[in-house]
Amino acid sequence: MTTAGSEPTLKSRRERRWREFYERPLDGKLPIFFRDGRLYDCLYAQQFNRETLDRLCALADHMRTITKEKGGDDFLQSLLSHKRAMLYFSQPSTRTFLSFASACHILGIRVLEIRDLKTSSVVKGESLDDTIRTFSSYVDLVIMRHHEAGVVERASWGLNGTPRPLPVINAGSGADQHPTQALLDIYTLNRYLPGGLDGKRVVMVGDLKRGRTVRSLSYLMKNYSGVHLSFVAPKAFRMQPDILDFLDRHAIAHDETEDLLAAVEKADAVYMTRIQDEYDQTAGESKRIDYSPYHFTEKHLEKLPKKGIILHPLPRREEIAPEIDEDPRAVYWRQERNGMWIRAALIATVFGLEDQILSRSA
Ligand code: NCD
């Protein structure tokens, strides 16, 4: 902070530089997140084009095939056994954390972690910039989840100016984005929808305002032709105007409806989400809402087309009863496992290993 009339301090100049960078339109910034013609920092879903998505899905498929044999598994583990990764998670996580750790293991990367900031030097008053810079002394990749939007990007911005820059992968940035979840969702949709995602109707249900998974997934839809999105959400938690504008700009058909049953009847895929009450602005904000119209029940299962599928980023609460799991159209447990493979494919791509892996026969 500067007081009127005083010179800006170095710290405030740095903060100003960061704000200027952060507020720049994303399209202009995207090239910064690529190095040597390939992905480097993975911060936004908007970074991914169709070609990259198709290649990641093909690479994930190939990796899961070759690991069926010990020889293939050993080969993959040898590729990055000289690398280390930091998993820095300031928010709770089960599957994103475990799938990233497992993805690292598949490629032989050794993993370090900070999950509880109380065990880090943050409690001694260290700034986040300094904490992140410390990672660059020890590791080669940062995988980061943070409760505040923008902080993961700040980490990559801070590291870029150091003698030992590192790629940063966004594992969830507040209520804003979760690009690697969107990658695994796309991988799942393409795997289980007959003929893939092009031309399909996807229904997104739940807390669409604060659900970062549905936000990132909506961005990725620009890469598929003829997709129709239906949003079903309580009034207070409707899909936000920034996403609706994006869909309009990219001519992606979308509608909002209160009628889950009618939407399900026409759906190729139903993407369920839980209420994101950790982002409540006022105490009990989420509790005042009747969430039951946004639950997927037996009644919806009956109406879902035979080839329709049900996704959920998990964790779930009451929005899908465990009995639904038995239906073959419920693909969320497979979706969860797909996350490990697509994350392994992403990390392999960041380290430039794609061709080497694809040329290894199964
Ligand atoms: C999601 C998240 O963290 O945003 N979970 C996940 O990464 N699989 C969804 C959620 O927590 O509701």
GROMACS .gro file of C-alpha atoms and ligand atoms in nm:
model
  374
    1MET     CA    1   0.000   0.000   0.000
    2THR     CA    2   0.127   0.348  -0.080
    3THR     CA    3   0.016   0.655   0.105
    4ALA     CA    4  -0.076   0.966  -0.091
    5GLY     CA    5   0.233   1.151  -0.210
    6SER     CA    6   0.480   0.874  -0.128
    7GLU     CA    7   0.680   0.677  -0.388
    8PRO     CA    8   0.534   0.336  -0.471
    9THR     CA    9   0.729   0.071  -0.289
   10LEU     CA   10   0.891  -0.217  -0.477
   11LYS     CA   11   0.624  -0.441  -0.330
   12SER     CA   12   0.337  -0.226  -0.452
   13ARG     CA   13   0.496  -0.201  -0.798
   14ARG     CA   14   0.514  -0.577  -0.812
   15GLU     CA   15   0.149  -0.600  -0.705
   16ARG     CA   16   0.055  -0.350  -0.975
   17ARG     CA   17   0.250  -0.545  -1.238
   18TRP     CA   18   0.066  -0.859  -1.134
   19ARG     CA   19  -0.277  -0.690  -1.146
   20GLU     CA   20  -0.200  -0.555  -1.492
   21PHE     CA   21  -0.099  -0.899  -1.609
   22TYR     CA   22  -0.392  -1.075  -1.445
   23GLU     CA   23  -0.648  -0.837  -1.591
   24ARG     CA   24  -0.518  -0.861  -1.947
   25PRO     CA   25  -0.765  -1.029  -2.185
   26LEU     CA   26  -0.702  -1.401  -2.182
   27ASP     CA   27  -0.666  -1.440  -2.558
   28GLY     CA   28  -0.358  -1.217  -2.555
   29LYS     CA   29  -0.203  -1.408  -2.265
   30LEU     CA   30  -0.253  -1.761  -2.393
   31PRO     CA   31   0.076  -1.780  -2.592
   32ILE     CA   32   0.264  -1.720  -2.266
   33PHE     CA   33   0.139  -2.052  -2.136
   34PHE     CA   34   0.306  -2.240  -2.421
   35ARG     CA   35   0.682  -2.305  -2.464
   36ASP     CA   36   0.867  -2.453  -2.760
   37GLY     CA   37   0.536  -2.502  -2.939
   38ARG     CA   38   0.382  -2.711  -2.666
   39LEU     CA   39   0.174  -2.677  -2.350
   40TYR     CA   40   0.369  -2.554  -2.051
   41ASP     CA   41   0.141  -2.392  -1.791
   42CYS     CA   42  -0.209  -2.542  -1.782
   43LEU     CA   43  -0.421  -2.275  -1.621
   44TYR     CA   44  -0.735  -2.225  -1.828
   45ALA     CA   45  -0.969  -2.453  -2.021
   46GLN     CA   46  -0.960  -2.196  -2.302
   47GLN     CA   47  -0.601  -2.306  -2.375
   48PHE     CA   48  -0.713  -2.633  -2.528
   49ASN     CA   49  -0.806  -2.669  -2.894
   50ARG     CA   50  -0.959  -2.968  -3.065
   51GLU     CA   51  -0.630  -3.101  -3.192
   52THR     CA   52  -0.473  -3.093  -2.845
   53LEU     CA   53  -0.780  -3.254  -2.691
   54ASP     CA   54  -0.787  -3.534  -2.947
   55ARG     CA   55  -0.416  -3.594  -2.899
   56LEU     CA   56  -0.447  -3.603  -2.519
   57CYS     CA   57  -0.733  -3.852  -2.539
   58ALA     CA   58  -0.540  -4.073  -2.784
   59LEU     CA   59  -0.231  -4.055  -2.564
   60ALA     CA   60  -0.433  -4.144  -2.252
   61ASP     CA   61  -0.580  -4.444  -2.439
   62HIS     CA   62  -0.236  -4.556  -2.548
   63MET     CA   63  -0.087  -4.521  -2.199
   64ARG     CA   64  -0.361  -4.727  -2.042
   65THR     CA   65  -0.308  -4.996  -2.304
   66ILE     CA   66   0.068  -5.022  -2.268
   67THR     CA   67   0.059  -5.030  -1.888
   68LYS     CA   68  -0.135  -5.356  -1.906
   69GLU     CA   69   0.203  -5.524  -1.961
   70LYS     CA   70   0.483  -5.488  -1.708
   71GLY     CA   71   0.726  -5.395  -1.986
   72GLY     CA   72   0.507  -5.104  -2.094
   73ASP     CA   73   0.451  -4.995  -1.737
   74ASP     CA   74   0.826  -5.001  -1.665
   75PHE     CA   75   0.892  -4.808  -1.986
   76LEU     CA   76   0.655  -4.527  -1.882
   77GLN     CA   77   0.801  -4.517  -1.531
   78SER     CA   78   1.149  -4.473  -1.672
   79LEU     CA   79   1.055  -4.162  -1.871
   80LEU     CA   80   1.046  -3.904  -1.593
   81SER     CA   81   1.221  -4.082  -1.308
   82HIS     CA   82   1.464  -3.787  -1.295
   83LYS     CA   83   1.181  -3.541  -1.218
   84ARG     CA   84   0.996  -3.435  -0.905
   85ALA     CA   85   0.658  -3.270  -0.868
   86MET     CA   86   0.504  -3.059  -0.590
   87LEU     CA   87   0.139  -3.112  -0.516
   88TYR     CA   88   0.029  -2.795  -0.337
   89PHE     CA   89  -0.336  -2.815  -0.235
   90SER     CA   90  -0.485  -2.546  -0.013
   91GLN     CA   91  -0.835  -2.697  -0.044
   92PRO     CA   92  -0.954  -3.047   0.042
   93SER     CA   93  -0.924  -3.306  -0.231
   94THR     CA   94  -0.943  -3.681  -0.262
   95ARG     CA   95  -0.957  -3.777  -0.629
   96THR     CA   96  -0.782  -3.482  -0.789
   97PHE     CA   97  -0.493  -3.523  -0.548
   98LEU     CA   98  -0.477  -3.902  -0.577
   99SER     CA   99  -0.517  -3.905  -0.953
  100PHE     CA  100  -0.242  -3.648  -1.002
  101ALA     CA  101  -0.014  -3.837  -0.763
  102SER     CA  102  -0.092  -4.161  -0.948
  103ALA     CA  103  -0.040  -3.992  -1.286
  104CYS     CA  104   0.305  -3.884  -1.164
  105HIS     CA  105   0.378  -4.239  -1.048
  106ILE     CA  106   0.282  -4.378  -1.389
  107LEU     CA  107   0.556  -4.161  -1.541
  108GLY     CA  108   0.806  -4.227  -1.262
  109ILE     CA  109   0.788  -3.874  -1.120
  110ARG     CA  110   0.852  -3.851  -0.746
  111VAL     CA  111   0.593  -3.649  -0.559
  112LEU     CA  112   0.621  -3.400  -0.273
  113GLU     CA  113   0.315  -3.248  -0.113
  114ILE     CA  114   0.182  -2.961   0.094
  115ARG     CA  115  -0.185  -3.006   0.175
  116ASP     CA  116  -0.218  -2.837   0.507
  117LEU     CA  117  -0.086  -2.483   0.494
  118LYS     CA  118  -0.051  -2.491   0.873
  119THR     CA  119   0.249  -2.718   0.822
  120SER     CA  120   0.415  -2.474   0.580
  121SER     CA  121   0.607  -2.152   0.639
  122VAL     CA  122   0.292  -1.956   0.558
  123VAL     CA  123   0.229  -1.965   0.935
  124LYS     CA  124   0.566  -1.793   0.984
  125GLY     CA  125   0.440  -1.511   0.764
  126GLU     CA  126   0.598  -1.620   0.437
  127SER     CA  127   0.433  -1.479   0.124
  128LEU     CA  128   0.284  -1.711  -0.132
  129ASP     CA  129   0.532  -1.579  -0.391
  130ASP     CA  130   0.821  -1.691  -0.172
  131THR     CA  131   0.664  -2.028  -0.097
  132ILE     CA  132   0.617  -2.095  -0.466
  133ARG     CA  133   0.968  -1.980  -0.547
  134THR     CA  134   1.095  -2.226  -0.290
  135PHE     CA  135   0.936  -2.507  -0.489
  136SER     CA  136   1.156  -2.419  -0.782
  137SER     CA  137   1.461  -2.507  -0.572
  138TYR     CA  138   1.342  -2.864  -0.539
  139VAL     CA  139   1.095  -2.973  -0.805
  140ASP     CA  140   1.032  -2.965  -1.180
  141LEU     CA  141   0.654  -2.932  -1.189
  142VAL     CA  142   0.393  -2.766  -0.965
  143ILE     CA  143   0.039  -2.901  -0.947
  144MET     CA  144  -0.165  -2.656  -0.748
  145ARG     CA  145  -0.514  -2.617  -0.606
  146HIS     CA  146  -0.605  -2.293  -0.432
  147HIS     CA  147  -0.924  -2.164  -0.274
  148GLU     CA  148  -0.890  -1.823  -0.436
  149ALA     CA  149  -0.931  -1.763  -0.810
  150GLY     CA  150  -0.617  -1.626  -0.975
  151VAL     CA  151  -0.365  -1.756  -0.724
  152VAL     CA  152  -0.257  -2.052  -0.938
  153GLU     CA  153  -0.193  -1.813  -1.226
  154ARG     CA  154  -0.001  -1.588  -0.991
  155ALA     CA  155   0.221  -1.883  -0.905
  156SER     CA  156   0.305  -1.937  -1.271
  157TRP     CA  157   0.358  -1.563  -1.321
  158GLY     CA  158   0.594  -1.550  -1.023
  159LEU     CA  159   0.793  -1.853  -1.137
  160ASN     CA  160   0.831  -1.725  -1.492
  161GLY     CA  161   1.051  -1.444  -1.371
  162THR     CA  162   1.292  -1.669  -1.181
  163PRO     CA  163   1.610  -1.840  -1.307
  164ARG     CA  164   1.439  -2.176  -1.266
  165PRO     CA  165   1.087  -2.147  -1.407
  166LEU     CA  166   0.856  -2.446  -1.372
  167PRO     CA  167   0.535  -2.551  -1.543
  168VAL     CA  168   0.226  -2.504  -1.327
  169ILE     CA  169  -0.089  -2.712  -1.362
  170ASN     CA  170  -0.413  -2.577  -1.222
  171ALA     CA  171  -0.586  -2.842  -1.010
  172GLY     CA  172  -0.872  -2.606  -0.918
  173SER     CA  173  -0.866  -2.228  -0.875
  174GLY     CA  174  -1.142  -2.116  -0.638
  175ALA     CA  175  -1.488  -2.115  -0.792
  176ASP     CA  176  -1.338  -2.013  -1.126
  177GLN     CA  177  -1.177  -2.302  -1.312
  178HIS     CA  178  -1.077  -2.666  -1.295
  179PRO     CA  179  -0.932  -2.729  -1.640
  180THR     CA  180  -0.798  -3.080  -1.583
  181GLN     CA  181  -1.137  -3.193  -1.453
  182ALA     CA  182  -1.280  -3.062  -1.780
  183LEU     CA  183  -1.019  -3.266  -1.968
  184LEU     CA  184  -1.124  -3.585  -1.794
  185ASP     CA  185  -1.490  -3.498  -1.851
  186ILE     CA  186  -1.425  -3.455  -2.223
  187TYR     CA  187  -1.229  -3.780  -2.230
  188THR     CA  188  -1.521  -3.954  -2.057
  189LEU     CA  189  -1.787  -3.801  -2.284
  190ASN     CA  190  -1.593  -3.901  -2.593
  191ARG     CA  191  -1.532  -4.252  -2.463
  192TYR     CA  192  -1.887  -4.341  -2.371
  193LEU     CA  193  -2.108  -4.141  -2.606
  194PRO     CA  194  -2.162  -4.336  -2.928
  195GLY     CA  195  -1.978  -4.143  -3.200
  196GLY     CA  196  -1.825  -3.902  -2.946
  197LEU     CA  197  -1.936  -3.562  -2.821
  198ASP     CA  198  -2.003  -3.379  -3.150
  199GLY     CA  199  -2.373  -3.312  -3.200
  200LYS     CA  200  -2.474  -3.425  -2.851
  201ARG     CA  201  -2.703  -3.273  -2.586
  202VAL     CA  202  -2.538  -3.226  -2.247
  203VAL     CA  203  -2.744  -3.129  -1.941
  204MET     CA  204  -2.553  -2.964  -1.654
  205VAL     CA  205  -2.728  -2.974  -1.318
  206GLY     CA  206  -2.676  -2.814  -0.978
  207ASP     CA  207  -2.469  -2.526  -0.850
  208LEU     CA  208  -2.360  -2.389  -1.187
  209LYS     CA  209  -2.264  -2.050  -1.047
  210ARG     CA  210  -1.991  -2.170  -0.815
  211GLY     CA  211  -1.913  -2.505  -0.972
  212ARG     CA  212  -1.574  -2.464  -1.137
  213THR     CA  213  -1.604  -2.798  -1.316
  214VAL     CA  214  -1.909  -2.696  -1.520
  215ARG     CA  215  -1.750  -2.361  -1.598
  216SER     CA  216  -1.432  -2.517  -1.738
  217LEU     CA  217  -1.627  -2.787  -1.920
  218SER     CA  218  -1.847  -2.522  -2.087
  219TYR     CA  219  -1.535  -2.353  -2.223
  220LEU     CA  220  -1.413  -2.678  -2.376
  221MET     CA  221  -1.741  -2.722  -2.564
  222LYS     CA  222  -1.622  -2.470  -2.822
  223ASN     CA  223  -1.410  -2.751  -2.965
  224TYR     CA  224  -1.707  -2.971  -3.054
  225SER     CA  225  -1.959  -2.908  -3.328
  226GLY     CA  226  -2.334  -2.909  -3.282
  227VAL     CA  227  -2.328  -2.949  -2.903
  228HIS     CA  228  -2.635  -2.829  -2.713
  229LEU     CA  229  -2.607  -2.741  -2.344
  230SER     CA  230  -2.904  -2.730  -2.104
  231PHE     CA  231  -2.848  -2.570  -1.766
  232VAL     CA  232  -3.065  -2.676  -1.473
  233ALA     CA  233  -2.992  -2.483  -1.152
  234PRO     CA  234  -3.159  -2.311  -0.859
  235LYS     CA  235  -3.224  -1.942  -0.933
  236ALA     CA  236  -2.953  -1.830  -0.694
  237PHE     CA  237  -2.689  -2.050  -0.855
  238ARG     CA  238  -2.752  -2.020  -1.227
  239MET     CA  239  -2.477  -2.037  -1.487
  240GLN     CA  240  -2.303  -1.699  -1.488
  241PRO     CA  241  -2.319  -1.438  -1.765
  242ASP     CA  242  -1.947  -1.466  -1.850
  243ILE     CA  243  -1.999  -1.829  -1.954
  244LEU     CA  244  -2.327  -1.758  -2.133
  245ASP     CA  245  -2.153  -1.478  -2.329
  246PHE     CA  246  -1.871  -1.714  -2.419
  247LEU     CA  247  -2.119  -1.971  -2.548
  248ASP     CA  248  -2.297  -1.705  -2.753
  249ARG     CA  249  -1.970  -1.581  -2.901
  250HIS     CA  250  -1.883  -1.935  -3.006
  251ALA     CA  251  -2.234  -2.011  -3.132
  252ILE     CA  252  -2.282  -2.297  -2.886
  253ALA     CA  253  -2.655  -2.366  -2.845
  254HIS     CA  254  -2.773  -2.345  -2.485
  255ASP     CA  255  -3.085  -2.303  -2.277
  256GLU     CA  256  -3.182  -2.280  -1.914
  257THR     CA  257  -3.467  -2.481  -1.772
  258GLU     CA  258  -3.618  -2.564  -1.435
  259ASP     CA  259  -3.749  -2.896  -1.560
  260LEU     CA  260  -3.483  -3.159  -1.498
  261LEU     CA  261  -3.705  -3.446  -1.604
  262ALA     CA  262  -3.780  -3.295  -1.946
  263ALA     CA  263  -3.411  -3.215  -1.998
  264VAL     CA  264  -3.306  -3.568  -1.903
  265GLU     CA  265  -3.553  -3.718  -2.148
  266LYS     CA  266  -3.367  -3.555  -2.439
  267ALA     CA  267  -3.017  -3.584  -2.294
  268ASP     CA  268  -2.717  -3.769  -2.428
  269ALA     CA  269  -2.526  -3.686  -2.109
  270VAL     CA  270  -2.635  -3.555  -1.771
  271TYR     CA  271  -2.360  -3.387  -1.567
  272MET     CA  272  -2.458  -3.368  -1.200
  273THR     CA  273  -2.288  -3.147  -0.940
  274ARG     CA  274  -2.318  -3.084  -0.566
  275ILE     CA  275  -2.393  -2.755  -0.400
  276GLN     CA  276  -2.069  -2.565  -0.342
  277ASP     CA  277  -2.149  -2.430   0.004
  278GLU     CA  278  -1.784  -2.367   0.086
  279TYR     CA  279  -1.822  -2.052  -0.125
  280ASP     CA  280  -2.126  -1.917   0.065
  281GLN     CA  281  -2.100  -1.539   0.103
  282THR     CA  282  -2.347  -1.527   0.390
  283ALA     CA  283  -2.395  -1.788   0.659
  284GLY     CA  284  -2.650  -2.050   0.562
  285GLU     CA  285  -2.694  -1.912   0.207
  286SER     CA  286  -2.696  -2.260   0.057
  287LYS     CA  287  -2.912  -2.412   0.329
  288ARG     CA  288  -3.206  -2.189   0.242
  289ILE     CA  289  -3.234  -2.353  -0.100
  290ASP     CA  290  -3.441  -2.660  -0.173
  291TYR     CA  291  -3.194  -2.865  -0.371
  292SER     CA  292  -3.422  -3.167  -0.417
  293PRO     CA  293  -3.543  -3.063  -0.767
  294TYR     CA  294  -3.178  -3.101  -0.871
  295HIS     CA  295  -3.141  -3.461  -0.756
  296PHE     CA  296  -3.117  -3.742  -1.008
  297THR     CA  297  -3.357  -4.016  -0.896
  298GLU     CA  298  -3.511  -4.341  -1.024
  299LYS     CA  299  -3.769  -4.129  -1.202
  300HIS     CA  300  -3.496  -3.959  -1.406
  301LEU     CA  301  -3.323  -4.289  -1.473
  302GLU     CA  302  -3.641  -4.420  -1.630
  303LYS     CA  303  -3.657  -4.124  -1.867
  304LEU     CA  304  -3.288  -4.116  -1.959
  305PRO     CA  305  -3.238  -4.252  -2.313
  306LYS     CA  306  -3.085  -4.599  -2.334
  307LYS     CA  307  -2.754  -4.466  -2.464
  308GLY     CA  308  -2.753  -4.166  -2.229
  309ILE     CA  309  -2.481  -4.138  -1.964
  310ILE     CA  310  -2.458  -3.980  -1.619
  311LEU     CA  311  -2.144  -3.798  -1.507
  312HIS     CA  312  -2.047  -3.635  -1.179
  313PRO     CA  313  -1.708  -3.485  -1.090
  314LEU     CA  314  -1.759  -3.621  -0.733
  315PRO     CA  315  -1.771  -3.593  -0.438
  316ARG     CA  316  -2.147  -3.632  -0.426
  317ARG     CA  317  -2.399  -3.572  -0.155
  318GLU     CA  318  -2.766  -3.651  -0.206
  319GLU     CA  319  -2.787  -3.547  -0.571
  320ILE     CA  320  -2.734  -3.905  -0.687
  321ALA     CA  321  -2.838  -4.197  -0.466
  322PRO     CA  322  -2.580  -4.481  -0.455
  323GLU     CA  323  -2.846  -4.716  -0.604
  324ILE     CA  324  -2.810  -4.528  -0.934
  325ASP     CA  325  -2.447  -4.651  -0.951
  326GLU     CA  326  -2.566  -4.997  -1.053
  327ASP     CA  327  -2.710  -4.869  -1.380
  328PRO     CA  328  -2.455  -4.909  -1.664
  329ARG     CA  329  -2.532  -4.553  -1.776
  330ALA     CA  330  -2.381  -4.419  -1.453
  331VAL     CA  331  -2.022  -4.362  -1.564
  332TYR     CA  332  -1.890  -4.142  -1.282
  333TRP     CA  333  -1.668  -4.406  -1.125
  334ARG     CA  334  -1.511  -4.470  -1.463
  335GLN     CA  335  -1.491  -4.093  -1.512
  336GLU     CA  336  -1.290  -4.075  -1.188
  337ARG     CA  337  -1.039  -4.334  -1.314
  338ASN     CA  338  -1.020  -4.163  -1.653
  339GLY     CA  339  -0.887  -3.862  -1.461
  340MET     CA  340  -0.567  -4.044  -1.377
  341TRP     CA  341  -0.501  -4.135  -1.741
  342ILE     CA  342  -0.576  -3.797  -1.892
  343ARG     CA  343  -0.362  -3.628  -1.626
  344ALA     CA  344  -0.078  -3.867  -1.702
  345ALA     CA  345  -0.122  -3.780  -2.071
  346LEU     CA  346  -0.119  -3.410  -1.989
  347ILE     CA  347   0.199  -3.432  -1.782
  348ALA     CA  348   0.366  -3.642  -2.053
  349THR     CA  349   0.271  -3.374  -2.306
  350VAL     CA  350   0.408  -3.092  -2.090
  351PHE     CA  351   0.740  -3.279  -2.079
  352GLY     CA  352   0.737  -3.337  -2.457
  353LEU     CA  353   0.705  -3.716  -2.441
  354GLU     CA  354   0.401  -3.762  -2.656
  355ASP     CA  355   0.573  -3.899  -2.970
  356GLN     CA  356   0.803  -4.123  -2.770
  357ILE     CA  357   0.507  -4.282  -2.592
  358LEU     CA  358   0.290  -4.315  -2.901
  359SER     CA  359   0.571  -4.483  -3.092
  360ARG     CA  360   0.601  -4.754  -2.828
  361SER     CA  361   0.382  -5.037  -2.946
  362ALA     CA  362   0.136  -5.196  -2.708
  363NCD     C1  363  -1.471  -3.096  -0.787
  363NCD     C2  364  -1.394  -2.973  -0.740
  363NCD     O1  365  -1.305  -2.983  -0.657
  363NCD     O2  366  -1.428  -2.868  -0.792
  363NCD     N1  367  -1.416  -3.216  -0.739
  363NCD     C3  368  -1.314  -3.273  -0.809
  363NCD     O3  369  -1.213  -3.214  -0.834
  363NCD     N2  370  -1.336  -3.398  -0.854
  363NCD     C4  371  -1.616  -3.087  -0.764
  363NCD     C5  372  -1.666  -3.062  -0.625
  363NCD     O4  373  -1.590  -3.054  -0.528
  363NCD     O5  374  -1.788  -3.052  -0.612
   0.00000   0.00000   0.00000
